[in-house]
Amino acid sequence: MTQKTTGNSRRAFLKGAALTGVSLAAGKASAATPDPLITEVQPWASGLGDGVDETPYGLPIQFESDVVRRNVEWLTADTISSINFTPIHALDGTITPQGCAFERHHSGAIELKKEDYRLMINGMVDRPLIFTYADLERFPRENHVYFCECAANTGMEWAGAQLNGAQFTHGMIHNMEYTGVPLRTLLEEAGYDTAGKWVYVEGADASSNGRSIPMEKALDDVLVAFKANGEALRKEHGYPVRLVVPGWEGNMWVKWIRRIEVSDAPVESREETSKYTDTLEDGTSRKWTWEMDAKSVVTSPSPQSPIMHGKGPLVITGLAWSGRGAITRVDVSKDGGKTWETARLAKPGEKMALTRFYLDTDWDGEEMMLQSRAMDDTGYVQPTKSQLREVRGLNSIYHNNCIQTWLVRSSGEAENVEVS
Amino acid sequence: SPIAAETFGLGRAALPEEIAAWDKDVRPDGTGLPVGSGDVLTGEEVFADQCAVCHGDFAEGVGNWPKLAGGAGTLADDDPLKTVGSYWPYLSTTWDYVNRSMPFGNAQTLEPDEVYAIVAYILYSNDLVDDEFVLSNETFEDVVLPNHDGFIVDDRIETEHSKWIGEPCMENCKEDVKVTMRAMVLDVTPDEGGDDAT
């Protein structure tokens, strides 16, 4: 894929600023000379566009080619057990387009067709069962919108400001409308033993990504999902079937799920001992840190989405979410946390789903230190990085839900910084 | 006792052979381990053939690939080294993960005795057993990894949520704000493309 784009990246900013200035000036109400885009007949207003047979399944228009997943090579040993990032700096609303929704694999994105798909339920059940994909579509379905956030989202930022862009600091996340069968329904079909306190779930891929989930959660809101945003799951998101674990760390959203085992004890698998455990300052580590705490980030302006229009009306926007419930409020600061204004939520927050916020403001062209601070319906207020560090030290790796600061210069460029 | 629920009659009975083929997880108490054994010296050979290209001859790791040995006593350091020896709580996890998911790119190709031998060698590489050691389904429970007691169950509700609840400050929240760290100083963000030649 070509990365040569006309997108408004930070690096393209200075080069593009002059040109953009011209086109924006032409759009102003009192132009000195008539705008040829208006006074001259443009080709699209005279000739023909594409026929309806041109694109059976479309991709975004070429001018949006910078709105893509990005990889950070130095983060992992190879690209197979690795991560990429959702371009949240360029998106709006809350639903993540599947085609640019982040990926995290441990042994690559496997190709598993529906005909080859099998789901086993075994362990402490009356009837160990095998389901085909077609079987799953015959159970009563539900639809829910939930965020999936990697436990490691913002993890590179524990020690300081590292990566320059919301995509890189906060883009291990996506938010989709899932269609699927409650895990509870499948467990009931197999006749689970109420003495079974855990389920162990694993994928069909080589990594297996096995995780233990307490039965209480399994019976509550976990979905065995086969559609996302209206269509089949993408290959890289677990086609044909994945687990959806609302509010909980993305690692537990087992993709290509092939087996669910009811048991009386957790497995303590690699993904819940070696990984996805959070080391504290004294060297002990938390395990089973499942919930993703309330968090937010300003997506624009941000390092990859600088202010191109000069002073005046400015839309400050971003995302907020909580794994413990619904977002009730987001505050925005322009001065690094000295004073705060309450932003407008595009819609009331929904449980364990992304919430879009806006602060419509008038920018005086002065430097800003932009922050956002989420609150959820448990009353929890998103902490600063120093508050988190006080409790956890610097080596937790996972669950960094700190307040992010963007330094927005009077040029409109923005940078990832930490402030006192 | 099983719960009584209406069922849909969907799916079919899983056969014992099918369950045996897929249900291979091993618990900390050894539940799930097959009968078998392997010693350190055999493990050294198998490791050299199957693992060392990424994990090093002594399980010390090559390049960016995971280190499986070393790091004892570093968990409270600025830069802890987390390995089977220094960090992992249960030997079962090592057996289970190697058996199911390693070697990377060629998983599920090891025989149980090879897995026992590899795990024995990883223990040896971490100075936890001597070179005579034989790991088997019977000696398995004799091994307690050093960081066995190093984990606590998530306590965020008590240690964090209780503190960070309530009406937050809106005005005059701090006197002064200074930039203390800048990502652009590190300059490790991938280029957006198009102007990389410079």
Coordinates of C-alpha atoms in Angstrom, one line a residue:
Chain A
M1 CA 0.0 0.0 0.0
T2 CA 1.3 3.4 -0.8
Q3 CA 1.9 5.8 2.0
K4 CA 2.4 8.8 -0.4
T5 CA -0.6 10.7 0.6
T6 CA -2.0 14.2 0.7
G7 CA -3.2 13.6 4.3
N8 CA -2.7 16.2 6.9
S9 CA 0.1 14.4 8.8
R10 CA 2.4 16.4 11.1
R11 CA 5.3 16.0 8.8
A12 CA 3.3 17.1 5.8
F13 CA 2.0 20.0 7.8
L14 CA 4.5 22.7 7.1
K15 CA 4.9 21.8 3.5
G16 CA 1.2 21.7 2.9
A17 CA 0.2 24.7 5.0
A18 CA 0.8 27.4 2.3
L19 CA -1.2 25.5 -0.3
T20 CA -4.0 24.6 2.1
G21 CA -4.1 28.3 3.2
V22 CA -4.9 29.3 -0.4
S23 CA -7.8 26.8 -0.8
L24 CA -9.2 27.6 2.5
A25 CA -9.0 31.3 1.9
A26 CA -10.9 30.8 -1.4
G27 CA -13.7 29.3 0.7
K28 CA -14.2 32.5 2.8
A29 CA -17.4 34.5 2.5
S30 CA -15.8 37.7 1.2
A31 CA -13.3 36.6 -1.5
A32 CA -11.6 39.3 -3.5
T33 CA -11.9 37.4 -6.7
P34 CA -14.5 34.9 -7.7
D35 CA -13.7 31.3 -6.9
P36 CA -13.0 29.4 -10.2
L37 CA -14.3 26.2 -8.4
I38 CA -17.6 28.0 -8.6
T39 CA -17.4 30.2 -11.6
E40 CA -16.0 27.5 -13.9
V41 CA -17.8 24.4 -14.8
Q42 CA -15.9 21.5 -13.2
P43 CA -15.5 18.1 -14.9
W44 CA -17.6 16.4 -12.3
A45 CA -20.4 18.8 -13.0
S46 CA -20.3 18.0 -16.7
G47 CA -19.0 14.5 -17.3
L48 CA -20.0 11.2 -15.8
G49 CA -19.0 9.4 -12.7
D50 CA -18.5 5.6 -12.1
G51 CA -21.3 3.2 -13.0
V52 CA -22.9 1.1 -10.3
D53 CA -21.1 -2.0 -11.5
E54 CA -17.7 -0.3 -10.8
T55 CA -17.3 -1.3 -7.2
P56 CA -19.2 -4.4 -5.8
Y57 CA -17.5 -3.8 -2.5
G58 CA -16.0 -0.4 -2.1
L59 CA -13.0 1.1 -0.4
P60 CA -12.6 4.7 0.8
I61 CA -11.9 7.3 -1.8
Q62 CA -8.2 7.7 -2.6
F63 CA -8.0 11.1 -0.9
E64 CA -8.5 9.3 2.4
S65 CA -5.6 7.0 2.0
D66 CA -3.9 8.2 5.1
V67 CA -6.8 6.8 7.2
V68 CA -5.2 3.4 7.6
R69 CA -3.8 1.1 10.2
R70 CA -0.2 1.8 11.0
N71 CA 2.5 -0.5 12.4
V72 CA 5.3 0.5 14.7
E73 CA 8.1 -1.8 13.7
W74 CA 10.3 -1.5 16.8
L75 CA 7.6 -2.5 19.2
T76 CA 7.7 -6.3 18.6
A77 CA 10.2 -8.9 17.3
D78 CA 8.1 -9.5 14.1
T79 CA 4.8 -8.6 12.5
I80 CA 3.1 -11.9 13.2
S81 CA 2.9 -11.7 16.9
S82 CA 2.3 -8.0 16.9
I83 CA 0.0 -5.0 16.9
N84 CA -1.2 -2.3 14.6
F85 CA -3.2 0.9 15.3
T86 CA -6.6 2.3 14.4
P87 CA -6.4 5.8 12.8
I88 CA -8.5 7.3 15.6
H89 CA -7.1 10.8 14.9
A90 CA -9.0 10.9 11.6
L91 CA -12.3 9.2 12.6
D92 CA -15.4 10.7 14.0
G93 CA -18.5 9.3 15.7
T94 CA -18.0 6.1 17.5
I95 CA -18.2 3.1 15.1
T96 CA -14.8 2.0 13.8
P97 CA -14.7 1.0 10.1
Q98 CA -13.7 -2.6 10.2
G99 CA -11.1 -2.2 7.4
C100 CA -8.9 0.1 9.6
A101 CA -9.8 -1.3 13.0
F102 CA -6.6 -2.4 14.8
E103 CA -5.3 -5.9 14.8
R104 CA -3.4 -7.9 17.5
H105 CA -2.3 -11.4 16.7
H106 CA 0.0 -13.8 18.4
S107 CA 0.5 -16.2 15.5
G108 CA -0.9 -14.2 12.6
A109 CA -4.4 -13.7 11.1
I110 CA -5.5 -17.1 10.1
E111 CA -8.0 -18.1 7.3
L112 CA -10.7 -20.3 8.7
K113 CA -13.7 -20.8 6.5
K114 CA -17.2 -21.4 7.9
E115 CA -17.3 -25.0 6.6
D116 CA -14.1 -25.8 8.5
Y117 CA -15.2 -24.1 11.7
R118 CA -16.0 -26.1 14.8
L119 CA -16.8 -24.9 18.3
M120 CA -16.4 -27.4 21.2
I121 CA -17.9 -27.0 24.7
N122 CA -16.5 -29.5 27.2
G123 CA -15.4 -29.9 30.8
M124 CA -18.0 -29.7 33.5
V125 CA -21.1 -30.0 31.3
D126 CA -23.8 -32.6 31.0
R127 CA -23.4 -32.8 27.3
P128 CA -20.0 -32.0 25.7
L129 CA -21.0 -30.5 22.3
I130 CA -19.7 -29.7 18.9
F131 CA -21.3 -26.8 17.0
T132 CA -20.8 -26.0 13.4
Y133 CA -21.0 -22.4 12.2
A134 CA -24.5 -23.1 10.8
D135 CA -25.6 -24.3 14.3
L136 CA -24.6 -21.0 15.8
E137 CA -26.7 -19.0 13.5
R138 CA -29.8 -21.0 14.7
F139 CA -29.6 -19.7 18.3
P140 CA -31.4 -16.5 19.3
R141 CA -29.2 -13.5 18.6
E142 CA -28.4 -10.2 20.3
N143 CA -26.9 -6.9 19.0
H144 CA -24.6 -4.8 21.1
V145 CA -22.0 -2.0 20.6
Y146 CA -18.8 -2.5 22.6
F147 CA -15.2 -1.2 22.5
C148 CA -12.4 -3.7 22.3
E149 CA -9.3 -2.1 23.8
C150 CA -5.9 -3.9 24.0
A151 CA -4.6 -4.2 27.5
A152 CA -1.4 -2.6 26.2
N153 CA -3.1 0.4 24.7
T154 CA -1.0 3.5 25.8
G155 CA 1.5 1.0 27.3
M156 CA 4.5 2.5 25.6
E157 CA 3.7 5.8 27.3
W158 CA 4.3 4.6 30.9
A159 CA 7.7 5.9 31.2
G160 CA 7.1 9.1 29.3
A161 CA 5.9 10.7 26.1
Q162 CA 7.0 8.4 23.3
L163 CA 4.9 8.1 20.2
N164 CA 3.7 11.2 18.5
G165 CA 0.0 10.7 17.6
A166 CA -3.3 9.6 19.0
Q167 CA -3.3 6.6 16.6
F168 CA -0.1 5.3 18.2
T169 CA -0.7 6.3 21.8
H170 CA -4.4 5.3 21.9
G171 CA -5.2 3.4 18.7
M172 CA -5.2 -0.2 20.0
I173 CA -9.0 0.1 20.2
H174 CA -12.1 -0.4 18.0
N175 CA -15.8 -0.1 18.6
M176 CA -18.3 -2.2 16.7
E177 CA -21.9 -3.3 16.7
Y178 CA -21.7 -7.1 17.3
T179 CA -24.3 -9.7 16.4
G180 CA -24.0 -13.0 18.2
V181 CA -25.3 -15.5 20.6
P182 CA -24.9 -15.0 24.4
L183 CA -22.2 -17.4 25.7
R184 CA -24.8 -18.2 28.4
T185 CA -27.1 -19.7 25.8
L186 CA -24.4 -22.1 24.6
L187 CA -23.4 -23.0 28.2
E188 CA -27.0 -23.8 28.9
E189 CA -27.3 -25.9 25.7
A190 CA -24.4 -28.0 27.1
G191 CA -25.9 -28.1 30.6
Y192 CA -23.1 -26.5 32.5
D193 CA -22.4 -27.6 36.1
T194 CA -23.1 -24.8 38.6
A195 CA -20.0 -26.0 40.5
G196 CA -18.0 -24.8 37.4
K197 CA -16.6 -21.4 38.4
W198 CA -14.6 -20.7 35.3
V199 CA -14.6 -21.1 31.6
Y200 CA -11.4 -21.5 29.6
V201 CA -11.7 -20.2 26.0
E202 CA -9.1 -20.7 23.3
G203 CA -8.8 -19.9 19.6
A204 CA -8.1 -22.1 16.6
D205 CA -4.8 -20.4 15.8
A206 CA -1.4 -21.7 16.7
S207 CA -1.1 -19.3 19.6
S208 CA -4.5 -20.4 20.9
N209 CA -4.6 -17.3 23.2
G210 CA -6.3 -19.3 25.9
R211 CA -7.8 -17.3 28.8
S212 CA -9.7 -18.1 31.9
I213 CA -13.0 -16.2 32.5
P214 CA -15.0 -16.4 35.7
M215 CA -18.4 -18.0 35.2
E216 CA -20.2 -14.9 36.5
K217 CA -18.9 -12.9 33.6
A218 CA -19.5 -15.7 31.1
L219 CA -23.2 -15.9 32.2
D220 CA -23.6 -12.1 32.2
D221 CA -22.8 -10.4 28.9
V222 CA -20.2 -12.3 27.0
L223 CA -21.2 -12.8 23.3
V224 CA -20.1 -15.5 20.8
A225 CA -20.2 -13.1 17.9
F226 CA -20.2 -13.7 14.1
K227 CA -21.1 -10.3 12.7
A228 CA -19.6 -6.9 13.3
N229 CA -20.9 -3.6 12.0
G230 CA -23.5 -5.5 10.0
E231 CA -21.3 -8.0 8.1
A232 CA -19.2 -11.0 8.9
L233 CA -16.2 -10.5 11.0
R234 CA -13.0 -9.7 9.1
K235 CA -10.4 -12.4 8.8
E236 CA -8.1 -10.5 11.1
H237 CA -10.8 -10.0 13.7
G238 CA -11.6 -13.7 14.1
Y239 CA -13.7 -14.8 11.1
P240 CA -16.0 -16.6 11.4
V241 CA -16.5 -16.4 15.2
R242 CA -14.9 -14.5 18.1
L243 CA -15.6 -13.9 21.7
V244 CA -16.8 -10.4 22.8
V245 CA -16.1 -9.7 26.4
P246 CA -17.7 -6.3 27.2
G247 CA -15.5 -3.8 29.1
W248 CA -12.6 -6.3 29.6
E249 CA -9.1 -6.3 28.1
G250 CA -8.9 -7.1 24.4
N251 CA -6.7 -10.1 25.0
M252 CA -9.8 -12.0 26.3
W253 CA -11.8 -11.3 23.2
V254 CA -10.6 -14.7 21.8
K255 CA -10.7 -14.8 18.0
W256 CA -11.4 -17.8 15.8
I257 CA -12.8 -19.3 19.1
R258 CA -12.8 -23.1 18.9
R259 CA -13.3 -24.3 22.5
I260 CA -15.0 -23.4 25.7
E261 CA -14.2 -25.5 28.7
V262 CA -16.2 -25.3 32.0
S263 CA -13.9 -25.9 35.0
D264 CA -13.6 -25.5 38.7
A265 CA -10.3 -23.6 38.5
P266 CA -8.5 -21.1 36.2
V267 CA -5.9 -22.6 33.9
E268 CA -3.3 -19.8 34.6
S269 CA -2.3 -19.9 30.9
R270 CA 0.6 -18.0 29.4
E271 CA -1.7 -15.1 28.5
E272 CA -2.7 -14.6 32.2
T273 CA 0.6 -15.2 33.9
S274 CA 3.6 -14.3 31.7
K275 CA 1.5 -11.7 29.9
Y276 CA -1.5 -9.5 30.9
T277 CA -0.2 -9.4 34.5
D278 CA 0.8 -6.0 35.7
T279 CA 4.0 -5.5 37.7
L280 CA 4.0 -3.0 40.6
E281 CA 6.8 -1.0 42.0
D282 CA 7.7 -3.6 44.7
G283 CA 8.0 -6.4 42.1
T284 CA 4.7 -8.1 42.9
S285 CA 2.3 -8.2 40.0
R286 CA -1.5 -7.9 39.7
K287 CA -3.2 -10.8 37.9
W288 CA -6.7 -10.9 36.4
T289 CA -6.9 -7.2 35.8
W290 CA -9.8 -7.7 33.5
E291 CA -11.7 -4.4 33.4
M292 CA -10.5 -1.5 31.3
D293 CA -10.9 1.6 33.4
A294 CA -12.4 4.9 32.3
K295 CA -10.2 6.6 29.7
S296 CA -10.4 9.3 27.1
V297 CA -8.2 11.1 24.5
V298 CA -8.6 14.2 22.3
T299 CA -8.4 12.8 18.8
S300 CA -8.3 16.3 17.1
P301 CA -6.4 18.5 17.3
S302 CA -3.6 16.0 17.9
P303 CA -0.1 15.4 16.5
Q304 CA -1.5 13.8 13.3
S305 CA -4.4 16.2 13.1
P306 CA -3.0 19.7 13.5
I307 CA -5.1 22.9 13.3
M308 CA -4.9 24.0 9.6
H309 CA -7.4 26.8 9.7
G310 CA -5.9 29.4 11.9
K311 CA -7.7 31.0 14.8
G312 CA -11.4 31.2 15.3
P313 CA -14.0 28.5 15.6
L314 CA -12.3 25.2 16.5
V315 CA -13.9 21.8 17.2
I316 CA -12.0 19.9 19.9
T317 CA -13.2 16.3 19.8
G318 CA -12.3 13.0 21.2
L319 CA -13.3 9.6 22.5
A320 CA -14.1 8.4 26.0
W321 CA -14.9 4.9 27.3
S322 CA -15.1 2.8 30.4
G323 CA -15.1 -0.9 31.0
R324 CA -17.0 -0.5 34.2
G325 CA -20.1 1.2 32.7
A326 CA -21.2 4.2 30.8
I327 CA -19.4 7.5 30.3
T328 CA -21.3 10.3 32.1
R329 CA -19.1 13.3 31.5
V330 CA -15.9 14.4 29.8
D331 CA -14.0 17.5 30.9
V332 CA -11.5 19.3 28.6
S333 CA -8.6 21.5 29.7
K334 CA -6.7 23.8 27.3
D335 CA -4.1 24.8 29.9
G336 CA -2.7 21.4 31.0
G337 CA -5.2 20.8 33.8
K338 CA -5.4 24.2 35.5
T339 CA -9.0 24.8 34.4
W340 CA -11.6 22.5 32.9
E341 CA -14.7 22.9 30.8
T342 CA -17.3 20.2 30.5
A343 CA -17.5 18.9 26.9
R344 CA -20.7 17.9 25.0
L345 CA -21.4 14.2 24.6
A346 CA -22.6 13.5 21.0
K347 CA -25.0 10.9 22.6
P348 CA -25.5 9.7 26.1
G349 CA -22.7 7.3 27.0
E350 CA -23.5 3.6 26.5
K351 CA -22.1 0.9 28.7
M352 CA -18.7 -0.4 27.6
A353 CA -18.8 1.5 24.3
L354 CA -17.0 4.4 22.9
T355 CA -18.5 7.8 23.5
R356 CA -17.8 10.8 21.3
F357 CA -17.3 14.2 22.9
Y358 CA -17.0 17.7 21.4
L359 CA -15.9 21.1 22.8
D360 CA -16.8 23.8 20.3
T361 CA -14.5 26.6 21.1
D362 CA -13.0 29.8 19.7
W363 CA -9.2 29.5 19.4
D364 CA -7.2 32.7 19.9
G365 CA -4.2 31.2 18.3
E366 CA -2.3 30.9 21.6
E367 CA -0.5 27.7 22.6
M368 CA -2.7 25.1 24.3
M369 CA -2.0 22.1 26.5
L370 CA -5.1 20.0 25.6
Q371 CA -6.3 17.3 28.0
S372 CA -9.5 15.3 28.4
R373 CA -10.8 13.7 31.6
A374 CA -13.5 11.0 31.5
M375 CA -16.0 10.1 34.3
D376 CA -18.1 7.0 34.3
D377 CA -21.3 6.0 36.1
T378 CA -19.4 4.5 39.0
G379 CA -18.2 8.0 39.8
Y380 CA -14.6 7.2 38.8
V381 CA -12.6 10.0 37.4
Q382 CA -9.8 9.3 34.8
P383 CA -6.5 9.8 36.7
T384 CA -3.3 11.6 35.7
K385 CA -0.2 9.6 34.8
S386 CA 1.4 10.6 38.1
Q387 CA -1.6 9.4 40.0
L388 CA -1.3 6.0 38.3
R389 CA 2.5 5.9 38.8
E390 CA 2.0 6.6 42.5
V391 CA 0.1 3.4 42.9
R392 CA 1.8 1.3 40.2
G393 CA 5.3 2.6 39.5
L394 CA 6.5 2.5 35.9
N395 CA 6.5 -1.2 34.9
S396 CA 2.8 -2.2 34.7
I397 CA 2.9 -2.3 30.9
Y398 CA -0.8 -2.7 30.7
H399 CA -3.9 -0.6 31.7
N400 CA -2.5 2.8 31.2
N401 CA -5.6 5.0 31.3
C402 CA -3.9 8.2 32.2
I403 CA -4.9 11.7 31.0
Q404 CA -3.1 12.5 27.7
T405 CA -1.7 16.0 27.0
W406 CA -1.2 17.4 23.5
L407 CA 0.8 20.6 23.3
V408 CA -0.8 22.6 20.5
R409 CA 1.5 25.4 19.3
S410 CA 0.3 28.7 17.8
S411 CA 1.3 27.2 14.4
G412 CA -1.5 24.7 15.0
E413 CA 1.0 21.8 15.2
A414 CA 0.5 19.4 18.1
E415 CA 2.9 17.2 20.1
N416 CA 2.6 14.4 22.6
V417 CA 4.0 15.8 25.9
E418 CA 3.9 15.2 29.6
V419 CA 3.3 18.1 31.9
S420 CA 4.0 18.7 35.5
Chain B
S1 CA -25.5 -30.4 40.0
P2 CA -26.4 -29.4 36.4
I3 CA -28.8 -26.6 36.0
A4 CA -32.1 -27.4 34.3
A5 CA -32.6 -25.2 31.2
E6 CA -34.6 -25.5 28.0
T7 CA -32.3 -26.4 25.2
F8 CA -32.6 -26.0 21.5
G9 CA -31.3 -29.4 20.6
L10 CA -28.5 -27.8 18.5
G11 CA -25.0 -29.2 18.1
R12 CA -24.0 -32.8 18.5
A13 CA -22.2 -34.8 21.2
A14 CA -18.4 -34.3 21.2
L15 CA -16.6 -37.6 20.9
P16 CA -13.9 -38.6 23.4
E17 CA -11.2 -38.5 20.6
E18 CA -12.3 -35.0 19.7
I19 CA -12.1 -33.7 23.2
A20 CA -8.7 -35.4 23.7
A21 CA -7.4 -33.7 20.5
W22 CA -8.4 -30.2 21.5
D23 CA -8.5 -30.2 25.3
K24 CA -4.8 -30.1 26.2
D25 CA -4.6 -27.4 28.8
V26 CA -2.5 -28.1 31.9
R27 CA -3.4 -26.5 35.2
P28 CA -1.0 -25.5 38.0
D29 CA -1.7 -28.7 39.9
G30 CA -0.7 -30.8 36.9
T31 CA -4.2 -31.6 35.7
G32 CA -4.0 -32.3 32.0
L33 CA -0.4 -33.5 31.9
P34 CA 0.2 -36.6 29.8
V35 CA 2.4 -39.5 31.0
G36 CA 5.9 -38.9 29.9
S37 CA 9.4 -37.6 30.8
G38 CA 12.4 -35.8 29.6
D39 CA 15.8 -34.9 31.0
V40 CA 18.0 -31.8 30.8
L41 CA 20.5 -33.2 28.4
T42 CA 17.9 -34.4 25.9
G43 CA 16.2 -31.1 26.4
E44 CA 19.4 -29.3 25.4
E45 CA 19.5 -31.2 22.1
V46 CA 15.9 -30.6 21.3
F47 CA 16.2 -27.0 22.3
A48 CA 19.2 -26.6 20.0
D49 CA 17.2 -28.0 17.1
Q50 CA 13.8 -26.5 17.7
C51 CA 14.2 -23.3 19.8
A52 CA 17.7 -21.9 19.9
V53 CA 17.5 -20.0 16.6
C54 CA 15.1 -17.5 18.4
H55 CA 15.6 -18.1 22.1
G56 CA 19.4 -18.7 22.1
D57 CA 21.5 -21.7 23.0
F58 CA 21.1 -21.0 26.7
A59 CA 17.5 -19.7 26.5
E60 CA 18.9 -16.2 26.8
G61 CA 17.1 -14.9 23.7
V62 CA 18.3 -13.7 20.3
G63 CA 17.7 -10.1 19.3
N64 CA 14.2 -9.1 20.1
W65 CA 12.9 -12.6 20.7
P66 CA 11.8 -13.6 24.2
K67 CA 14.4 -14.4 26.8
L68 CA 13.3 -17.6 28.7
A69 CA 16.1 -17.5 31.3
G70 CA 17.7 -15.0 33.5
G71 CA 16.5 -11.9 35.3
A72 CA 16.3 -13.5 38.8
G73 CA 15.6 -10.8 41.4
T74 CA 15.0 -8.0 38.9
L75 CA 11.2 -7.5 39.2
A76 CA 11.5 -4.4 41.3
D77 CA 14.2 -2.9 39.1
D78 CA 13.8 -0.1 36.7
D79 CA 14.0 -2.5 33.8
P80 CA 12.9 -5.9 35.0
L81 CA 13.7 -9.0 33.0
K82 CA 10.7 -11.3 33.1
T83 CA 11.4 -14.9 32.2
V84 CA 10.2 -18.4 33.2
G85 CA 12.7 -18.3 36.0
S86 CA 12.3 -14.8 37.2
Y87 CA 8.6 -14.2 36.7
W88 CA 6.3 -17.1 35.7
P89 CA 4.4 -18.5 38.7
Y90 CA 3.6 -22.0 37.5
L91 CA 5.6 -24.7 35.6
S92 CA 2.3 -25.9 34.1
T93 CA 2.1 -22.8 32.0
T94 CA 5.5 -23.5 30.4
W95 CA 4.6 -27.0 29.6
D96 CA 1.1 -26.1 28.3
Y97 CA 2.3 -23.2 26.2
V98 CA 5.3 -24.9 24.6
N99 CA 3.2 -28.0 23.9
R100 CA 0.4 -26.0 22.2
S101 CA 2.0 -23.0 20.6
M102 CA 5.8 -23.5 20.1
P103 CA 7.9 -23.6 18.0
F104 CA 6.6 -20.3 16.6
G105 CA 5.5 -21.1 13.1
N106 CA 5.5 -24.9 13.6
A107 CA 3.3 -25.3 16.7
Q108 CA 1.8 -28.6 17.9
T109 CA 4.6 -30.7 16.4
L110 CA 6.4 -31.7 19.6
E111 CA 5.9 -35.1 21.3
P112 CA 5.1 -35.0 25.0
D113 CA 8.5 -36.4 25.9
E114 CA 10.1 -33.6 23.9
V115 CA 8.1 -31.0 25.7
Y116 CA 9.1 -32.5 29.1
A117 CA 12.8 -32.4 27.9
I118 CA 12.5 -28.8 26.7
V119 CA 10.9 -27.7 29.9
A120 CA 13.6 -29.5 31.9
Y121 CA 16.2 -27.6 29.9
I122 CA 14.5 -24.3 30.5
L123 CA 14.5 -25.0 34.3
Y124 CA 18.2 -25.9 34.0
S125 CA 18.9 -22.7 32.1
N126 CA 17.4 -20.8 34.9
D127 CA 19.6 -22.5 37.5
L128 CA 16.6 -24.1 39.1
V129 CA 17.6 -27.8 38.6
D130 CA 20.9 -29.6 38.0
D131 CA 21.9 -31.3 34.8
E132 CA 20.8 -34.7 36.1
F133 CA 17.2 -33.6 36.5
V134 CA 14.4 -35.6 34.8
L135 CA 11.0 -33.9 34.4
S136 CA 8.0 -36.2 34.2
N137 CA 4.4 -36.1 35.1
E138 CA 5.5 -37.5 38.4
T139 CA 8.3 -35.1 39.3
F140 CA 6.3 -32.1 37.9
E141 CA 4.8 -31.2 41.3
D142 CA 8.3 -31.1 42.9
V143 CA 9.1 -28.0 41.0
V144 CA 8.0 -24.6 42.5
L145 CA 9.0 -21.6 40.4
P146 CA 10.7 -18.7 42.3
N147 CA 7.9 -16.2 41.6
H148 CA 5.1 -18.6 42.6
D149 CA 3.9 -16.1 45.3
G150 CA 4.6 -13.0 43.3
F151 CA 1.0 -12.3 42.1
I152 CA -2.0 -10.7 43.7
V153 CA -5.5 -10.6 42.4
D154 CA -6.6 -7.3 40.9
D155 CA -7.1 -4.9 43.8
R156 CA -7.8 -1.7 41.8
I157 CA -11.2 -1.2 43.3
E158 CA -9.6 -0.8 46.8
T159 CA -6.3 0.8 45.8
E160 CA -7.4 3.1 43.0
H161 CA -11.2 3.5 42.5
S162 CA -11.8 4.4 46.1
K163 CA -9.4 7.3 45.7
W164 CA -10.4 8.6 42.3
I165 CA -14.1 8.9 42.8
G166 CA -16.0 12.2 43.2
E167 CA -16.4 15.6 41.8
P168 CA -13.1 16.6 40.2
C169 CA -11.4 20.0 40.4
M170 CA -12.6 22.5 37.6
E171 CA -10.8 25.8 38.4
N172 CA -7.4 26.7 39.8
C173 CA -6.4 23.1 39.9
K174 CA -2.7 23.8 39.8
E175 CA -0.5 26.9 40.0
D176 CA 1.8 26.2 37.2
V177 CA 2.1 23.8 34.3
K178 CA 5.4 22.9 32.6
V179 CA 6.2 20.5 29.8
T180 CA 8.3 17.8 31.3
M181 CA 8.6 15.3 28.5
R182 CA 8.3 15.5 24.7
A183 CA 7.7 12.7 22.2
M184 CA 9.5 14.6 19.5
V185 CA 12.7 14.5 21.4
L186 CA 12.7 10.7 21.3
D187 CA 11.6 10.7 17.6
V188 CA 10.6 7.0 17.5
T189 CA 7.3 7.5 15.8
P190 CA 7.1 6.0 12.3
D191 CA 7.2 8.5 9.5
E192 CA 3.9 9.2 7.8
G193 CA 5.5 8.6 4.4
G194 CA 6.2 10.6 1.4
D195 CA 9.0 12.7 2.8
D196 CA 11.1 10.0 4.4
A197 CA 14.0 10.4 1.9
T198 CA 15.0 13.6 3.7

